[in-house]
Coordinates of C-alpha atoms in Angstrom, one line a residue:
Chain A
D98 CA 211.3 -10.1 -69.2
G99 CA 212.0 -12.6 -71.9
G100 CA 214.3 -11.6 -74.7
I101 CA 217.6 -12.0 -76.5
T102 CA 220.8 -10.6 -75.1
Q103 CA 223.8 -10.0 -77.3
S104 CA 227.2 -9.1 -75.8
P105 CA 229.3 -7.1 -76.0
K106 CA 227.6 -4.1 -77.7
Y107 CA 230.9 -3.0 -79.2
L108 CA 233.9 -5.2 -80.0
F109 CA 237.3 -4.6 -81.5
R110 CA 239.5 -7.1 -83.2
K111 CA 243.1 -7.1 -84.1
E112 CA 244.3 -8.5 -87.4
G113 CA 244.7 -12.3 -87.2
Q114 CA 242.6 -12.6 -84.1
N115 CA 239.5 -14.7 -83.5
V116 CA 236.6 -13.2 -81.6
T117 CA 233.4 -14.6 -80.2
L118 CA 230.1 -12.8 -80.1
S119 CA 227.6 -14.0 -77.4
C120 CA 223.9 -14.5 -78.0
E121 CA 221.6 -15.8 -75.2
Q122 CA 217.8 -16.1 -75.2
N123 CA 215.3 -17.0 -72.5
L124 CA 212.3 -17.3 -74.8
N125 CA 212.5 -21.0 -74.9
H126 CA 212.9 -20.8 -78.7
D127 CA 214.1 -23.7 -80.7
A128 CA 215.5 -21.8 -83.7
M129 CA 218.4 -19.3 -83.6
Y130 CA 220.0 -17.2 -86.3
W131 CA 223.0 -15.0 -87.0
Y132 CA 222.9 -12.1 -89.5
R133 CA 225.5 -9.6 -90.7
Q134 CA 224.3 -6.1 -91.6
D135 CA 226.3 -3.8 -93.8
P136 CA 225.1 -0.3 -94.9
G137 CA 222.8 -0.5 -97.9
Q138 CA 222.8 -4.3 -98.0
G139 CA 220.1 -5.3 -95.6
L140 CA 220.7 -8.4 -93.5
R141 CA 222.5 -11.5 -94.7
L142 CA 222.3 -14.9 -93.0
I143 CA 225.5 -16.3 -91.7
Y144 CA 224.4 -19.5 -89.8
Y145 CA 221.2 -20.8 -88.3
S146 CA 220.2 -23.6 -85.9
Q147 CA 216.8 -25.2 -85.7
I148 CA 217.6 -27.5 -82.7
V149 CA 220.4 -28.1 -80.2
N150 CA 223.6 -29.6 -81.5
D151 CA 222.6 -28.9 -85.1
F152 CA 223.2 -25.9 -87.3
Q153 CA 223.4 -25.0 -91.0
K154 CA 225.3 -22.5 -93.1
G155 CA 223.6 -19.5 -94.4
D156 CA 224.5 -17.4 -97.4
I157 CA 227.8 -16.0 -96.1
A158 CA 229.2 -18.6 -93.7
E159 CA 232.9 -18.4 -94.8
G160 CA 235.2 -17.1 -92.1
Y161 CA 232.6 -17.8 -89.3
S162 CA 231.8 -20.7 -87.0
V163 CA 229.0 -21.4 -84.5
S164 CA 228.0 -23.9 -81.8
R165 CA 224.7 -24.8 -80.3
E166 CA 225.4 -26.8 -77.2
K167 CA 222.5 -25.4 -75.2
K168 CA 219.1 -24.3 -76.3
E169 CA 219.6 -20.8 -74.9
S170 CA 223.0 -20.0 -76.4
F171 CA 224.3 -19.6 -80.0
P172 CA 227.7 -18.0 -80.0
L173 CA 229.3 -16.8 -83.2
T174 CA 233.1 -16.9 -83.7
V175 CA 234.5 -14.5 -86.3
T176 CA 237.8 -16.2 -87.4
S177 CA 240.9 -14.6 -88.9
A178 CA 239.8 -16.1 -92.2
Q179 CA 237.0 -13.5 -92.4
K180 CA 238.9 -10.7 -94.2
N181 CA 236.2 -8.0 -93.9
P182 CA 234.6 -8.5 -90.5
T183 CA 233.7 -4.9 -89.8
A184 CA 229.9 -5.0 -89.6
F185 CA 226.9 -5.0 -87.3
Y186 CA 226.0 -8.5 -86.2
L187 CA 222.4 -9.4 -85.2
C188 CA 221.2 -12.6 -83.4
A189 CA 217.6 -13.7 -83.7
S190 CA 215.5 -16.5 -82.4
S191 CA 212.0 -18.0 -83.3
I192 CA 209.8 -20.5 -81.6
D193 CA 210.2 -22.8 -84.6
R194 CA 211.5 -22.5 -88.1
M195 CA 208.1 -21.0 -89.3
G196 CA 207.7 -18.4 -86.5
P197 CA 208.5 -14.7 -86.7
Q198 CA 212.0 -13.9 -85.5
H199 CA 212.9 -11.9 -82.4
F200 CA 216.1 -9.9 -82.6
G201 CA 218.8 -8.9 -80.1
D202 CA 220.2 -5.3 -80.1
G203 CA 223.3 -6.3 -82.0
T204 CA 227.1 -6.2 -81.7
R205 CA 229.2 -3.8 -83.7
L206 CA 232.5 -5.3 -84.6
S207 CA 235.4 -3.1 -85.8
I208 CA 239.0 -3.8 -86.8
L209 CA 241.9 -2.1 -84.9
Chain B
A146 CA 215.0 -19.2 -104.3
Q147 CA 213.2 -16.2 -103.0
S148 CA 214.3 -12.5 -103.3
V149 CA 212.9 -9.3 -101.9
T150 CA 213.1 -5.9 -103.6
Q151 CA 212.4 -2.7 -101.7
L152 CA 211.8 -0.1 -104.4
D153 CA 212.9 3.0 -102.5
S154 CA 216.1 3.2 -100.4
Q155 CA 215.0 6.6 -98.9
V156 CA 211.6 8.1 -98.3
P157 CA 211.4 11.6 -96.8
V158 CA 207.9 12.8 -95.7
F159 CA 206.4 15.5 -93.6
E160 CA 204.8 14.8 -90.3
E161 CA 201.1 13.8 -90.5
A162 CA 201.4 12.9 -94.2
P163 CA 200.6 9.4 -95.4
V164 CA 203.4 7.1 -96.4
E165 CA 203.8 3.9 -98.5
L166 CA 206.9 1.8 -98.5
R167 CA 207.0 -0.6 -101.4
C168 CA 208.1 -4.2 -101.3
N169 CA 208.1 -6.8 -104.1
Y170 CA 209.1 -10.4 -103.7
S171 CA 209.8 -13.4 -105.9
S172 CA 209.3 -17.0 -104.9
S173 CA 208.3 -20.2 -106.5
V174 CA 206.5 -21.4 -103.4
S175 CA 204.0 -20.1 -100.9
V176 CA 205.6 -17.6 -98.6
Y177 CA 205.1 -15.8 -95.3
L178 CA 205.8 -12.1 -95.4
F179 CA 207.0 -9.7 -92.7
W180 CA 207.8 -6.0 -92.1
Y181 CA 210.4 -5.1 -89.5
V182 CA 211.5 -1.7 -88.2
Q183 CA 215.0 -0.9 -87.0
Y184 CA 215.9 2.2 -84.9
P185 CA 219.6 3.3 -84.8
N186 CA 222.0 0.9 -83.2
Q187 CA 219.2 -1.5 -82.3
G188 CA 217.9 -4.8 -83.5
L189 CA 214.8 -5.3 -85.6
Q190 CA 211.3 -5.2 -84.2
L191 CA 208.4 -7.0 -85.9
L192 CA 205.8 -4.6 -87.3
L193 CA 203.4 -7.1 -88.9
K194 CA 203.2 -10.4 -90.6
Y195 CA 201.2 -12.1 -93.3
L196 CA 200.8 -15.9 -92.9
S197 CA 197.5 -16.6 -94.5
G198 CA 193.9 -15.3 -94.6
S199 CA 192.9 -11.7 -95.0
T200 CA 195.3 -9.9 -97.4
L201 CA 195.1 -6.7 -95.3
V202 CA 197.3 -7.0 -92.3
K203 CA 197.3 -4.6 -89.4
G204 CA 200.4 -4.2 -87.2
I205 CA 201.8 -2.1 -84.4
N206 CA 202.2 1.7 -84.4
G207 CA 199.3 2.2 -86.8
F208 CA 201.0 0.5 -89.8
E209 CA 199.3 -1.9 -92.2
A210 CA 200.3 -3.8 -95.2
E211 CA 198.4 -5.4 -98.1
F212 CA 199.4 -8.7 -99.6
N213 CA 198.9 -8.8 -103.4
K214 CA 199.6 -12.3 -104.8
S215 CA 199.1 -11.3 -108.5
Q216 CA 201.6 -8.5 -108.2
T217 CA 203.8 -10.3 -105.7
S218 CA 203.8 -7.2 -103.5
F219 CA 203.5 -6.5 -99.8
H220 CA 203.5 -2.7 -99.5
L221 CA 203.5 -1.0 -96.0
R222 CA 201.3 2.0 -95.4
K223 CA 200.5 4.4 -92.6
P224 CA 197.8 7.2 -93.1
S225 CA 199.6 9.7 -90.9
V226 CA 203.2 9.5 -89.8
H227 CA 204.9 10.9 -86.7
I228 CA 208.5 12.1 -86.1
S229 CA 209.0 8.9 -84.0
D230 CA 208.4 6.8 -87.1
T231 CA 211.8 7.8 -88.5
A232 CA 213.7 4.5 -88.8
E233 CA 214.8 1.9 -91.3
Y234 CA 212.1 -0.5 -92.5
F235 CA 212.8 -4.0 -93.8
C236 CA 210.6 -6.3 -95.8
A237 CA 211.3 -10.0 -95.5
V238 CA 210.0 -13.2 -97.0
E239 CA 210.2 -16.6 -95.3
S240 CA 210.1 -19.8 -97.3
G241 CA 211.3 -23.0 -95.8
S242 CA 213.2 -22.2 -92.7
R243 CA 214.9 -19.0 -93.8
L244 CA 214.2 -15.3 -93.9
T245 CA 215.3 -13.3 -96.9
F246 CA 215.5 -9.5 -96.3
G247 CA 215.2 -6.6 -98.6
E248 CA 217.9 -3.9 -98.5
G249 CA 215.8 -1.6 -96.4
T250 CA 214.0 1.7 -96.7
Q251 CA 215.0 4.7 -94.6
L252 CA 211.9 6.6 -93.6
T253 CA 212.6 10.1 -92.5
V254 CA 209.8 12.2 -91.0
N255 CA 210.4 15.9 -91.0
P256 CA 208.5 18.5 -89.0

């Protein structure tokens, strides 16, 4: 079955630590996205990538970094500069920048 | 820049009753519109989309939405809801290469 896999489902971070969230898709989609979801705030765009080796900042990119070395993979690193990282993180992909987005099941990040 | 307003944060209804979840958007250019559903601790699933053509769009699970350009609205409706429709629903607008989401509406269907 084609889809988007996010791992891990739950992740804990210590103060001052960087953590990386994985996102893999086998849909052969060109575009991939990372969102942060907080209660009552909907989804906010962190980063997006329309093609391999290219990505753009979204609305809340500070404290995050991404890479897009392969079409299938778009990992998100939450750096120690992100002072409030506790949230539910969702990865999505679309066949191109105009297509509907397909979502993974998310990673819930918490601070120890 | 575009924005999306979902007018109700919570909508409680009884099973088999009709429901309408309201969504208004603002954008200076042509847009594509979407409704997504999210069950607890899961990602979002596409319910329906409006790209062009007929303003009445039918989606999965018996939902439909009507695009109203003059009122800049895209309200979601279902004539008879089930307990299993309990979830959070998000309206989204795409313009350019980005989706902008509303803050979500929690639909709770009670027996």
